[in-house]
Amino acid sequence: MASPQSAKRARSNTIGDAHLNTSAPPAEEISHQIQHLNRQTVTDILTQAAQIHPDVMSMVEDAIRIIREKERNRVINFDHYSSSVWKSINITYRSMRGGAQYDVSFEVAQDVVDTIKSIAKQCGPFTNPQTRFNGLSVLRKIGKTIALSSNDTVGHEVQKRFQWDASLVEGMLEILDSMTADEILEIREDEASPDSLWPKLQELEELANDYCIHPGLEAVLGRLDPDHRDEEEWDEEEHEEAYEEAYEDEENEDEGEEGEGEENEDDIHQAQP
């Protein structure tokens, strides 16, 4: 028979004495064993344990609540992402020749896409409202950088990627989906403060139309202001036609450059020592 003192010790366990395994190994040993399991296996075991034992489910809920409270209390600034994208497109590779820039441009474009997705992922419904605003604002900056960075091969090729890639728009919509109605209304109604985002998004829409990039951006402004699209309906066919014209002009330019290269080939050889 258990002594009164041991019974008291068992009852004092806050995890749930009904399921306490007194013969279990020490916590450190159990933790060491768990390290050998992959993430999915741990998830499956924890799910089963939570279904069987209410105290385990309570521990899971407490852990989630703590994580969400930390997210709500933490404000993330994404400005360094915007600076990094601008530098990568405009500075890092500008000393390279055109061919080398072309080769690296695909990696740069993919890095931009990955950055956009990373920002959106950090702006979920349980984050601080300022974090969501910061994320949307920086995506707008990245979108503008893409529009205005076509002076060299890297910028030109990145811009071409976003003529069909809607990652920026998808990221913006993902953040807006996580915002409350009050957050969205505040963005739409603020048109004069230094941090006003609405007029800057309107500017981005004009740039997107001029350069035929960020397809579907009108949906972002429409989410903020349902009446916005009534003023200027988006013409998808017109967008596709503009893209095709830009593509044809580019091919013609490339052919012209090749022709000039062939005509001047002899002169180039003569100029070499």
Tab-separated table of C-alpha atoms in Angstrom:
chain	number	residue	atom	x	y	z
A	1	MET	CA	0.000	0.000	0.000
A	2	ALA	CA	1.282	3.443	-0.879
A	3	SER	CA	2.264	5.698	2.006
A	4	PRO	CA	0.242	8.906	2.638
A	5	GLN	CA	3.266	11.004	1.637
A	6	SER	CA	3.626	9.319	-1.779
A	7	ALA	CA	-0.103	9.712	-2.402
A	8	LYS	CA	0.157	13.421	-1.728
A	9	ARG	CA	3.085	13.745	-4.122
A	10	ALA	CA	1.090	12.009	-6.864
A	11	ARG	CA	-1.901	14.295	-6.370
A	12	SER	CA	0.291	17.397	-6.569
A	13	ASN	CA	1.264	16.654	-10.210
A	14	THR	CA	-0.221	19.435	-12.396
A	15	ILE	CA	-0.066	17.458	-15.640
A	16	GLY	CA	-2.788	15.064	-14.572
A	17	ASP	CA	-2.250	12.391	-11.987
A	18	ALA	CA	-4.850	10.121	-13.607
A	19	HIS	CA	-2.427	9.320	-16.443
A	20	LEU	CA	0.901	9.690	-14.622
A	21	ASN	CA	3.194	6.785	-15.466
A	22	THR	CA	5.376	6.374	-12.378
A	23	SER	CA	7.496	3.775	-14.170
A	24	ALA	CA	8.349	6.071	-17.108
A	25	PRO	CA	12.002	7.029	-17.722
A	26	PRO	CA	13.206	10.510	-16.710
A	27	ALA	CA	12.075	13.435	-18.898
A	28	GLU	CA	15.579	13.951	-20.307
A	29	GLU	CA	15.744	10.355	-21.492
A	30	ILE	CA	12.307	10.584	-23.113
A	31	SER	CA	13.316	13.829	-24.833
A	32	HIS	CA	16.471	12.164	-26.161
A	33	GLN	CA	14.434	9.297	-27.599
A	34	ILE	CA	11.995	11.680	-29.267
A	35	GLN	CA	14.875	13.330	-31.127
A	36	HIS	CA	15.157	10.162	-33.221
A	37	LEU	CA	11.610	10.617	-34.575
A	38	ASN	CA	10.780	12.668	-37.638
A	39	ARG	CA	8.381	15.583	-37.383
A	40	GLN	CA	5.388	13.774	-38.871
A	41	THR	CA	5.753	10.854	-36.471
A	42	VAL	CA	5.873	13.210	-33.481
A	43	THR	CA	2.788	15.010	-34.801
A	44	ASP	CA	0.896	11.719	-35.208
A	45	ILE	CA	1.787	10.527	-31.713
A	46	LEU	CA	0.873	13.869	-30.129
A	47	THR	CA	-2.425	13.935	-32.016
A	48	GLN	CA	-3.347	10.468	-30.753
A	49	ALA	CA	-2.307	11.353	-27.206
A	50	ALA	CA	-4.405	14.550	-27.276
A	51	GLN	CA	-7.441	12.588	-28.474
A	52	ILE	CA	-7.097	10.032	-25.672
A	53	HIS	CA	-5.944	12.250	-22.801
A	54	PRO	CA	-7.752	15.566	-22.110
A	55	ASP	CA	-4.776	16.842	-20.103
A	56	VAL	CA	-2.535	16.505	-23.177
A	57	MET	CA	-5.076	18.419	-25.280
A	58	SER	CA	-5.073	21.135	-22.621
A	59	MET	CA	-1.274	21.377	-22.792
A	60	VAL	CA	-1.428	21.711	-26.587
A	61	GLU	CA	-4.000	24.511	-26.348
A	62	ASP	CA	-1.940	26.323	-23.703
A	63	ALA	CA	1.173	26.144	-25.886
A	64	ILE	CA	-0.709	27.508	-28.905
A	65	ARG	CA	-2.162	30.345	-26.824
A	66	ILE	CA	1.316	31.361	-25.642
A	67	ILE	CA	2.673	31.330	-29.202
A	68	ARG	CA	-0.200	33.474	-30.471
A	69	GLU	CA	0.190	35.961	-27.640
A	70	LYS	CA	3.861	36.351	-28.532
A	71	GLU	CA	2.944	36.881	-32.205
A	72	ARG	CA	0.370	39.530	-31.312
A	73	ASN	CA	2.851	41.369	-29.102
A	74	ARG	CA	5.684	41.310	-31.649
A	75	VAL	CA	5.825	43.825	-34.516
A	76	ILE	CA	7.894	42.745	-37.518
A	77	ASN	CA	9.545	45.296	-39.773
A	78	PHE	CA	10.129	44.008	-43.309
A	79	ASP	CA	12.050	46.980	-44.720
A	80	HIS	CA	15.275	44.986	-44.978
A	81	TYR	CA	13.535	42.644	-47.429
A	82	SER	CA	12.685	45.556	-49.700
A	83	SER	CA	16.228	46.903	-49.550
A	84	SER	CA	17.664	43.479	-50.299
A	85	VAL	CA	15.442	43.017	-53.361
A	86	TRP	CA	16.302	46.464	-54.697
A	87	LYS	CA	20.025	45.859	-54.249
A	88	SER	CA	19.865	42.406	-55.809
A	89	ILE	CA	18.097	43.691	-58.921
A	90	ASN	CA	19.926	47.001	-59.376
A	91	ILE	CA	23.382	46.806	-57.781
A	92	THR	CA	24.768	43.343	-57.069
A	93	TYR	CA	25.212	42.172	-60.679
A	94	ARG	CA	25.498	45.415	-62.621
A	95	SER	CA	29.243	44.973	-63.231
A	96	MET	CA	28.568	41.707	-65.111
A	97	ARG	CA	28.255	41.525	-68.887
A	98	GLY	CA	24.827	41.057	-70.431
A	99	GLY	CA	25.160	37.302	-70.902
A	100	ALA	CA	26.219	36.716	-67.317
A	101	GLN	CA	23.418	38.945	-66.063
A	102	TYR	CA	20.951	36.958	-68.124
A	103	ASP	CA	22.141	33.689	-66.587
A	104	VAL	CA	21.813	34.948	-63.020
A	105	SER	CA	18.525	36.788	-63.591
A	106	PHE	CA	16.434	33.633	-63.195
A	107	GLU	CA	17.929	33.002	-59.755
A	108	VAL	CA	17.317	36.623	-58.787
A	109	ALA	CA	13.688	36.429	-59.918
A	110	GLN	CA	13.139	33.259	-57.900
A	111	ASP	CA	14.708	34.888	-54.841
A	112	VAL	CA	12.246	37.751	-55.195
A	113	VAL	CA	9.342	35.288	-55.352
A	114	ASP	CA	10.650	33.450	-52.272
A	115	THR	CA	10.974	36.762	-50.425
A	116	ILE	CA	7.382	37.683	-51.242
A	117	LYS	CA	6.133	34.332	-49.962
A	118	SER	CA	8.220	34.625	-46.798
A	119	ILE	CA	6.750	38.040	-45.991
A	120	ALA	CA	3.178	36.895	-46.569
A	121	LYS	CA	3.735	33.830	-44.391
A	122	GLN	CA	4.759	36.043	-41.466
A	123	CYS	CA	1.573	38.158	-41.686
A	124	GLY	CA	-1.060	35.624	-40.640
A	125	PRO	CA	-4.297	36.281	-38.734
A	126	PHE	CA	-2.664	35.889	-35.308
A	127	THR	CA	0.127	38.417	-35.877
A	128	ASN	CA	0.139	42.013	-34.726
A	129	PRO	CA	-1.978	44.274	-37.000
A	130	GLN	CA	1.048	46.531	-37.522
A	131	THR	CA	2.991	43.524	-38.788
A	132	ARG	CA	0.327	42.871	-41.420
A	133	PHE	CA	0.359	46.521	-42.466
A	134	ASN	CA	4.156	46.483	-42.665
A	135	GLY	CA	4.083	43.340	-44.786
A	136	LEU	CA	1.569	44.749	-47.257
A	137	SER	CA	3.499	48.019	-47.433
A	138	VAL	CA	6.799	46.290	-48.212
A	139	LEU	CA	5.214	44.097	-50.878
A	140	ARG	CA	4.047	47.311	-52.486
A	141	LYS	CA	7.635	48.614	-52.423
A	142	ILE	CA	8.920	45.397	-53.997
A	143	GLY	CA	6.270	45.652	-56.691
A	144	LYS	CA	7.373	49.194	-57.503
A	145	THR	CA	11.037	48.139	-57.582
A	146	ILE	CA	10.186	45.483	-60.163
A	147	ALA	CA	8.325	48.053	-62.259
A	148	LEU	CA	11.143	50.615	-62.279
A	149	SER	CA	14.161	48.307	-62.538
A	150	SER	CA	14.400	47.435	-66.216
A	151	ASN	CA	17.493	49.406	-67.206
A	152	ASP	CA	19.783	46.379	-67.387
A	153	THR	CA	19.444	42.681	-68.178
A	154	VAL	CA	18.734	41.489	-64.623
A	155	GLY	CA	15.992	44.052	-64.039
A	156	HIS	CA	14.516	43.447	-67.485
A	157	GLU	CA	14.345	39.678	-67.018
A	158	VAL	CA	12.893	39.982	-63.502
A	159	GLN	CA	10.255	42.309	-64.885
A	160	LYS	CA	9.446	39.788	-67.625
A	161	ARG	CA	8.961	37.110	-64.942
A	162	PHE	CA	6.320	39.215	-63.239
A	163	GLN	CA	4.436	39.767	-66.468
A	164	TRP	CA	2.958	36.304	-65.894
A	165	ASP	CA	3.924	35.499	-62.283
A	166	ALA	CA	1.225	36.676	-59.859
A	167	SER	CA	3.205	35.935	-56.673
A	168	LEU	CA	3.136	39.560	-55.547
A	169	VAL	CA	-0.631	39.806	-55.950
A	170	GLU	CA	-1.166	36.460	-54.234
A	171	GLY	CA	0.999	37.570	-51.312
A	172	MET	CA	-0.924	40.815	-50.950
A	173	LEU	CA	-4.270	39.040	-51.047
A	174	GLU	CA	-3.052	36.520	-48.481
A	175	ILE	CA	-2.218	39.359	-46.088
A	176	LEU	CA	-5.534	41.109	-46.753
A	177	ASP	CA	-7.361	37.854	-46.009
A	178	SER	CA	-5.743	37.905	-42.561
A	179	MET	CA	-6.761	41.506	-41.853
A	180	THR	CA	-9.893	42.522	-39.999
A	181	ALA	CA	-12.537	44.707	-41.596
A	182	ASP	CA	-11.344	47.643	-39.464
A	183	GLU	CA	-7.757	47.243	-40.659
A	184	ILE	CA	-8.862	47.266	-44.291
A	185	LEU	CA	-11.109	50.270	-43.753
A	186	GLU	CA	-8.298	52.186	-42.073
A	187	ILE	CA	-6.006	51.618	-45.054
A	188	ARG	CA	-8.660	52.725	-47.527
A	189	GLU	CA	-9.660	55.865	-45.623
A	190	ASP	CA	-6.112	57.067	-44.965
A	191	GLU	CA	-5.151	59.084	-48.036
A	192	ALA	CA	-3.120	61.908	-46.525
A	193	SER	CA	-0.826	60.682	-43.723
A	194	PRO	CA	2.898	59.990	-44.375
A	195	ASP	CA	2.228	56.246	-44.002
A	196	SER	CA	-0.826	56.310	-46.267
A	197	LEU	CA	-0.822	53.116	-48.336
A	198	TRP	CA	-3.908	53.510	-50.520
A	199	PRO	CA	-2.550	56.181	-52.933
A	200	LYS	CA	0.723	54.242	-53.203
A	201	LEU	CA	-1.196	51.126	-54.194
A	202	GLN	CA	-3.035	53.164	-56.806
A	203	GLU	CA	0.335	54.315	-58.133
A	204	LEU	CA	1.529	50.708	-58.274
A	205	GLU	CA	-1.563	49.740	-60.239
A	206	GLU	CA	-0.771	52.424	-62.824
A	207	LEU	CA	2.819	51.191	-63.096
A	208	ALA	CA	1.618	47.602	-63.407
A	209	ASN	CA	-0.653	48.571	-66.268
A	210	ASP	CA	2.133	50.547	-67.973
A	211	TYR	CA	4.605	47.656	-67.814
A	212	CYS	CA	2.078	44.821	-68.062
A	213	ILE	CA	3.230	43.253	-64.785
A	214	HIS	CA	1.613	41.927	-61.597
A	215	PRO	CA	-1.448	40.410	-63.287
A	216	GLY	CA	-4.544	40.634	-61.139
A	217	LEU	CA	-3.366	43.575	-59.035
A	218	GLU	CA	-6.777	45.178	-59.442
A	219	ALA	CA	-8.126	42.506	-57.089
A	220	VAL	CA	-5.956	43.915	-54.301
A	221	LEU	CA	-7.384	47.402	-54.669
A	222	GLY	CA	-10.825	45.915	-55.121
A	223	ARG	CA	-10.462	44.102	-51.801
A	224	LEU	CA	-9.703	47.412	-50.111
A	225	ASP	CA	-12.394	49.326	-51.981
A	226	PRO	CA	-15.152	47.295	-53.707
A	227	ASP	CA	-16.167	50.394	-55.686
A	228	HIS	CA	-12.691	50.837	-57.134
A	229	ARG	CA	-13.149	48.410	-60.030
A	230	ASP	CA	-16.474	49.983	-60.983
A	231	GLU	CA	-14.561	53.123	-61.966
A	232	GLU	CA	-12.120	51.326	-64.253
A	233	GLU	CA	-12.883	47.734	-65.276
A	234	TRP	CA	-9.895	45.472	-65.816
A	235	ASP	CA	-9.602	44.236	-69.381
A	236	GLU	CA	-7.777	40.910	-69.307
A	237	GLU	CA	-7.675	40.628	-73.102
A	238	GLU	CA	-6.140	44.089	-73.351
A	239	HIS	CA	-3.492	43.070	-70.806
A	240	GLU	CA	-2.635	39.927	-72.797
A	241	GLU	CA	-2.436	41.879	-76.060
A	242	ALA	CA	-0.084	44.416	-74.493
A	243	TYR	CA	2.090	41.593	-73.187
A	244	GLU	CA	2.241	39.963	-76.634
A	245	GLU	CA	3.185	43.280	-78.243
A	246	ALA	CA	5.940	43.816	-75.690
A	247	TYR	CA	7.226	40.292	-76.307
A	248	GLU	CA	7.258	40.800	-80.091
A	249	ASP	CA	9.075	44.126	-79.741
A	250	GLU	CA	11.661	42.450	-77.562
A	251	GLU	CA	12.239	39.668	-80.113
A	252	ASN	CA	12.677	42.269	-82.837
A	253	GLU	CA	15.216	44.115	-80.698
A	254	ASP	CA	17.152	40.896	-80.078
A	255	GLU	CA	17.215	40.110	-83.805
A	256	GLY	CA	18.448	43.629	-84.549
A	257	GLU	CA	21.247	43.297	-82.015
A	258	GLU	CA	22.304	39.965	-83.521
A	259	GLY	CA	22.395	41.513	-86.997
A	260	GLU	CA	24.527	44.398	-85.835
A	261	GLY	CA	26.874	41.953	-84.148
A	262	GLU	CA	27.373	40.023	-87.410
A	263	GLU	CA	27.973	43.194	-89.447
A	264	ASN	CA	30.580	44.519	-87.013
A	265	GLU	CA	32.322	41.199	-86.409
A	266	ASP	CA	35.161	41.975	-88.863
A	267	ASP	CA	35.712	45.404	-87.337
A	268	ILE	CA	35.946	43.845	-83.892
A	269	HIS	CA	38.592	41.345	-85.016
A	270	GLN	CA	40.577	44.134	-86.712
A	271	ALA	CA	40.558	46.174	-83.514
A	272	GLN	CA	42.099	43.346	-81.490
A	273	PRO	CA	45.924	43.414	-81.143
